mmCIF file of C-alpha atoms in Angstrom:
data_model
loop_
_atom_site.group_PDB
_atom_site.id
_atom_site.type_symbol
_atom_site.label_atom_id
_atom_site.label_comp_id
_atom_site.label_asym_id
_atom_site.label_seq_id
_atom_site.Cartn_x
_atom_site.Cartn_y
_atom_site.Cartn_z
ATOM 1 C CA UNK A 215 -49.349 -49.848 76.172
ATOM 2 C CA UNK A 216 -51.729 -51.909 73.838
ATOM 3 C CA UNK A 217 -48.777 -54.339 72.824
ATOM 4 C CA UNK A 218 -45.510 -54.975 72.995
ATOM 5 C CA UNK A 219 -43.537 -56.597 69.722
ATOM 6 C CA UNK A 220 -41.150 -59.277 70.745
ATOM 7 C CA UNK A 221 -37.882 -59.538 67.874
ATOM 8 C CA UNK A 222 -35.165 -61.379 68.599
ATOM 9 C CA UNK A 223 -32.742 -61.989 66.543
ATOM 10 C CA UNK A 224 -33.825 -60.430 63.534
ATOM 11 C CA UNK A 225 -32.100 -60.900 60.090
ATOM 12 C CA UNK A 226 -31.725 -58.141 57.360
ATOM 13 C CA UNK A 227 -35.100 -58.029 56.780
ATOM 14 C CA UNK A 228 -36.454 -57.583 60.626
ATOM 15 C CA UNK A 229 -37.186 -54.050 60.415
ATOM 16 C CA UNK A 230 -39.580 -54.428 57.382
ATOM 17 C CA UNK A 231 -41.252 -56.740 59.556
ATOM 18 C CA UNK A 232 -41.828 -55.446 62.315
ATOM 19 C CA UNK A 233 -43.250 -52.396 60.162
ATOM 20 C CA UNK A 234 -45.486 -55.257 58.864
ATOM 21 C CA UNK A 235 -46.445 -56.305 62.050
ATOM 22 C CA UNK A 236 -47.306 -53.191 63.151
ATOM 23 C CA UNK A 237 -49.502 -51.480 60.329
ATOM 24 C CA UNK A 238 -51.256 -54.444 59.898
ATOM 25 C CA UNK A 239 -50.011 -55.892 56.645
ATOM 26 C CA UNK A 240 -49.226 -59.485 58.092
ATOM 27 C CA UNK A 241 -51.664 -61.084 61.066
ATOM 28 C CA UNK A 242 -48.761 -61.789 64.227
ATOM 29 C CA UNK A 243 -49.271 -65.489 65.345
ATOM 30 C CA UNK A 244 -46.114 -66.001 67.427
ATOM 31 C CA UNK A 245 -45.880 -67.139 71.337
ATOM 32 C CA UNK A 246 -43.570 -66.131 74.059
ATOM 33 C CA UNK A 247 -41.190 -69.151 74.846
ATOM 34 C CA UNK A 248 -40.521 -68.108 78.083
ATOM 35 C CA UNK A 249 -42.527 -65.932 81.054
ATOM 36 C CA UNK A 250 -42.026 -61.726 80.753
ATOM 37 C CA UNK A 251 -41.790 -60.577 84.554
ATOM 38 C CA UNK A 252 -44.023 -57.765 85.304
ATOM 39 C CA UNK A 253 -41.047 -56.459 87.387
ATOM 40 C CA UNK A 254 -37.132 -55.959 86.828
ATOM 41 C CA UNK A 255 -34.941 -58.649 88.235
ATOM 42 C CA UNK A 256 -38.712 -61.008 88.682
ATOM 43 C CA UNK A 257 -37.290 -64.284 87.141
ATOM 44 C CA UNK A 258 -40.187 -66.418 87.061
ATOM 45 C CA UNK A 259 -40.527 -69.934 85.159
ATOM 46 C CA UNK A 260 -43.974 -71.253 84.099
ATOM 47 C CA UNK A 261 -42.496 -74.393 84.820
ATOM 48 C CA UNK A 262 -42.296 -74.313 88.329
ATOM 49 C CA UNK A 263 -43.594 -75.891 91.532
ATOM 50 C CA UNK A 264 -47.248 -74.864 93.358
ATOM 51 C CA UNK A 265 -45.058 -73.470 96.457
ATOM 52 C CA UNK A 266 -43.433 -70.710 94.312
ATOM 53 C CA UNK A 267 -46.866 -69.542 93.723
ATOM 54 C CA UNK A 268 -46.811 -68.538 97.620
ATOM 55 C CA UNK A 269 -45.847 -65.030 98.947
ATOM 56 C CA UNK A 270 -44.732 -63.715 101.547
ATOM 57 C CA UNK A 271 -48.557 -63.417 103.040
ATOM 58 C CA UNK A 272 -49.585 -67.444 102.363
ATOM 59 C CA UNK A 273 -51.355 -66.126 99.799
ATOM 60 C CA UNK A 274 -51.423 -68.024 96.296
ATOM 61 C CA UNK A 275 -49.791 -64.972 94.550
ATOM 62 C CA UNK A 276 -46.807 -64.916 94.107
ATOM 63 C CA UNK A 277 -46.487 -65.894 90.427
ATOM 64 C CA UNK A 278 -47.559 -63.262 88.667
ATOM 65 C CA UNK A 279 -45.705 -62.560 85.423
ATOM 66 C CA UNK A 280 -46.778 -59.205 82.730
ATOM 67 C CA UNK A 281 -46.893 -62.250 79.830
ATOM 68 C CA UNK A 282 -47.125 -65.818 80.560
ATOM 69 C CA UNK A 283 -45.201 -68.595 78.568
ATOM 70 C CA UNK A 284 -47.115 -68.994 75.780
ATOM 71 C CA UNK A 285 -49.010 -66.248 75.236
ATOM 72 C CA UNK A 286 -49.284 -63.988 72.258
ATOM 73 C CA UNK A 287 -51.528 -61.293 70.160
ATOM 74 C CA UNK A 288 -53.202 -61.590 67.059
ATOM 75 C CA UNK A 289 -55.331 -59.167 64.948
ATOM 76 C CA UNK A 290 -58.020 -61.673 64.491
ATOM 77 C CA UNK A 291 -59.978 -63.761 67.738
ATOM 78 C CA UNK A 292 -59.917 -66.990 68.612
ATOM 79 C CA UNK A 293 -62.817 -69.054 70.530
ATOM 80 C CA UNK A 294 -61.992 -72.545 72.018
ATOM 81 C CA UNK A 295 -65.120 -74.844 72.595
ATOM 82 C CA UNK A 296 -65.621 -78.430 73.148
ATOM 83 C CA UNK A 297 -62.139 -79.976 75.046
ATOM 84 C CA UNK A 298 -62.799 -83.719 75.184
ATOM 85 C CA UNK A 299 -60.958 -86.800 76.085
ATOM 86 C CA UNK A 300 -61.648 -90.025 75.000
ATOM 87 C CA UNK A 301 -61.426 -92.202 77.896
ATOM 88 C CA UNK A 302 -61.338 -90.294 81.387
ATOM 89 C CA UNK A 303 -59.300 -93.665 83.069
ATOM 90 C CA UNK A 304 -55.932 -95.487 81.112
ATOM 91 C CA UNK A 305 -55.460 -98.579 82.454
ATOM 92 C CA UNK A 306 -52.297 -100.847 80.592
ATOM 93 C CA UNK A 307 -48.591 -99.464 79.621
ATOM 94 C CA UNK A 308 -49.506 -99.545 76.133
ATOM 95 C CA UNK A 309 -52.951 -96.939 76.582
ATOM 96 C CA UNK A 310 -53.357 -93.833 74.832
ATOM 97 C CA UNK A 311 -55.901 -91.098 75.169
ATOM 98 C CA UNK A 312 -57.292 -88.914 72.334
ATOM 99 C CA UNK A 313 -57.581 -85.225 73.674
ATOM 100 C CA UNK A 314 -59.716 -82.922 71.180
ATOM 101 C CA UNK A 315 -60.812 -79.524 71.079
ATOM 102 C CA UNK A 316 -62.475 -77.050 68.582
ATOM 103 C CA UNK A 317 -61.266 -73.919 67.630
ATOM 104 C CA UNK A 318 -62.834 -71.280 65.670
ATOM 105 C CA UNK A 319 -61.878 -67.288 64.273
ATOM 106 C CA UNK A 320 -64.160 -65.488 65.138
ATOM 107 C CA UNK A 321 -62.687 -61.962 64.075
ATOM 108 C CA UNK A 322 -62.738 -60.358 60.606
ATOM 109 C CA UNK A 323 -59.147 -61.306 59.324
ATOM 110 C CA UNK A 324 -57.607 -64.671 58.709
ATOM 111 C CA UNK A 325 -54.940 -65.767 61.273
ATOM 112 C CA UNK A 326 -52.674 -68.608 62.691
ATOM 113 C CA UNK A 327 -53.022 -69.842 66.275
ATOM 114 C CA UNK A 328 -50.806 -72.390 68.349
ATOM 115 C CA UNK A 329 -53.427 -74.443 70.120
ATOM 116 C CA UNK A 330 -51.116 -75.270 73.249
ATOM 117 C CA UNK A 331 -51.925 -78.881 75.175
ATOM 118 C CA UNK A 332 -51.189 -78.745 79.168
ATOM 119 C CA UNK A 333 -50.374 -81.447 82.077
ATOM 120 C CA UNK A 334 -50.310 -81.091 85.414
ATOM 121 C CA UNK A 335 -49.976 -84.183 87.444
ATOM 122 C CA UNK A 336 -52.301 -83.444 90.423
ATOM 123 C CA UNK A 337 -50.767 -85.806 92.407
ATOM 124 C CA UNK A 338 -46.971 -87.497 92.751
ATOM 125 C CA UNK A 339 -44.380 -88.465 95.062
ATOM 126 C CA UNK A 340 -42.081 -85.831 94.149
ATOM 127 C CA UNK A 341 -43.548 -82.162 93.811
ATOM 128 C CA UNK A 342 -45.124 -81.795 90.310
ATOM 129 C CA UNK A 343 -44.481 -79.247 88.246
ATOM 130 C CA UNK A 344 -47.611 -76.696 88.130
ATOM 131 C CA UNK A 345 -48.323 -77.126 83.905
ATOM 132 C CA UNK A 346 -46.273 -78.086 81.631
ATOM 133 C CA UNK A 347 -46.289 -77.803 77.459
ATOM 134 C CA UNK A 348 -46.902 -81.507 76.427
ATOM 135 C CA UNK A 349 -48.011 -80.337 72.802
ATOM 136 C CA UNK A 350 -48.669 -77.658 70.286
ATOM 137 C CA UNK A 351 -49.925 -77.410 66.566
ATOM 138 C CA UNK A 352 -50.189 -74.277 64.790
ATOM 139 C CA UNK A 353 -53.767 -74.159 62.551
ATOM 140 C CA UNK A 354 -54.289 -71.349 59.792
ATOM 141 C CA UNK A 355 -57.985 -70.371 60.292
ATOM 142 C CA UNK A 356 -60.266 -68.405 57.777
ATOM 143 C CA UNK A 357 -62.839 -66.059 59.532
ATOM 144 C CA UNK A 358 -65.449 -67.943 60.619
ATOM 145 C CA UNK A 359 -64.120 -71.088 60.158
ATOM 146 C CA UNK A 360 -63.351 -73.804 63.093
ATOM 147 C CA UNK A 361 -61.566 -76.864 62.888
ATOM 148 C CA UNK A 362 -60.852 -79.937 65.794
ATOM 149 C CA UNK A 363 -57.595 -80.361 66.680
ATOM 150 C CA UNK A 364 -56.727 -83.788 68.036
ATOM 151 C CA UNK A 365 -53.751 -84.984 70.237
ATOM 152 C CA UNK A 366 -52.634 -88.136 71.645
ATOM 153 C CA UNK A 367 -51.198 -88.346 75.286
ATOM 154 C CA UNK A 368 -49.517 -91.737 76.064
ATOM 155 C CA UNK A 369 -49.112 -93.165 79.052
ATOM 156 C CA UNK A 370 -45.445 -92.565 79.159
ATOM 157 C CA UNK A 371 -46.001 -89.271 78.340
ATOM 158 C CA UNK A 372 -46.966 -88.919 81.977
ATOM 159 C CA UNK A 373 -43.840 -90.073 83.594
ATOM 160 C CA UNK A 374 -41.881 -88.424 86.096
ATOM 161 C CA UNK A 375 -38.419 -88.895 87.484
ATOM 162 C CA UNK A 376 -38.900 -90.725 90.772
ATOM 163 C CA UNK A 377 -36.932 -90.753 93.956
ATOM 164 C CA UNK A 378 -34.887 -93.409 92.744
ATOM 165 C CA UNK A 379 -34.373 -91.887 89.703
ATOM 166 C CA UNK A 380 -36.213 -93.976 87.882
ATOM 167 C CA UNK A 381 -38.906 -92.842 85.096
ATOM 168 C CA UNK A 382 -42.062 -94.235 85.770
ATOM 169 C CA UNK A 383 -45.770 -93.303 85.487
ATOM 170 C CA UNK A 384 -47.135 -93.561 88.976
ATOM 171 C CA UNK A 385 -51.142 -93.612 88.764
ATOM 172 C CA UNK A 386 -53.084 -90.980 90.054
ATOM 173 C CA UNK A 387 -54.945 -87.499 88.437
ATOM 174 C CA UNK A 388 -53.569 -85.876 85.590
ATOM 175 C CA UNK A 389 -55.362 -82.544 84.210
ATOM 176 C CA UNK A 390 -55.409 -81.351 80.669
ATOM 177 C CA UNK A 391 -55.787 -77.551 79.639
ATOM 178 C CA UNK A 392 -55.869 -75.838 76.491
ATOM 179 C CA UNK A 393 -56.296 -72.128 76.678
ATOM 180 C CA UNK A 394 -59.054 -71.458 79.534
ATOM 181 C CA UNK A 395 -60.841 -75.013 78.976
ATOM 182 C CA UNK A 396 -59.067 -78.455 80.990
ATOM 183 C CA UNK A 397 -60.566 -81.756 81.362
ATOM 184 C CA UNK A 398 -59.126 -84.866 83.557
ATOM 185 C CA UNK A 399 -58.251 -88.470 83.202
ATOM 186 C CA UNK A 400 -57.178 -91.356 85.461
ATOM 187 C CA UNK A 401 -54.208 -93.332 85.247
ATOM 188 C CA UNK A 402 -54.657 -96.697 87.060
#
């Protein structure tokens, strides 16, 4: 199948549309906010840890869901170009990087995107989490029109629970990602 239409918890109105949806009338722009197994009883979290991405054969494929978290369809295309950071190293508890990216519709029809910012800690005492959503805006683009879309990642935005169970932001490589594109900064 070419898609598959996602409709939970639809009110009176949910059938007309999903007929909407599907002839073409309205441009989908939704995300999945949670990972579709590929396989019955496959419970898979995008939010999990690099050794569930394992199998059985040491390989690094284990994780391997139909639809990840996030992901969606649209009847219009979306290029992402030009992920930059502002500084690649934060030094003080009060430092903030600027993380900026350009997106532009490059289809025929107008249509709505969530631009969705990733972390991954590449390095921590306790086992980081592979990605994880740290931000998302949803832009309106024209057909051939691009925009930047800026967000700001705070040190303590990069905390983790520690042993002690205490929150802290322990220094080391943290890696950004928006759609296909990820850049990297230093926290000192």
């Amino acid at each position: 199948m070419a898609a598959i239409i996602y409709a939970n918890l639809l009110s009176d109105e949910g059938g007309r549309v999903i007929a909407d949806c599907i002839d073409g009338s309205i441009n989908p722009s939704g995300k999945l906010p949670f990972t579709y197994p590929r396989y019955a009883n496959d419970l898979v979290h995008y939010d999990r840890k690099h050794t569930e991405d394992l199998n059985i054969d040491f390989s690094m494929t284990a994780y391997n869901p139909q639809f990840d978290f996030g992901f969606g369809l649209s009847y219009t295309q979306f290029q992402y170009a030009d992920l930059r950071v502002s500084n690649d190293t934060m030094h003080m508890a009060a430092d903030s990087v600027l993380i900026t990216v350009k997106i532009k519709n490059t289809g025929l029809r107008a249509g709505k995107e969530v631009v969705q910012l990733y972390k991954s800690d590449l390095v921590a005492s306790v086992t980081p989490s592979v990605k994880q959503l740290h931000d998302f805006v949803k832009v309106e683009l024209l057909p051939g029109q691009e925009k930047t879309i800026s967000f700001k990642v705070y040190r303590k935005d990069l905390s983790l629970v520690n042993q002690s169970l205490k929150t802290v932001t322990e220094p080391g490589d943290f890696k950004f990602q928006i759609a296909q594109l990820s850049t990297s900064i230093y926290v000192q």
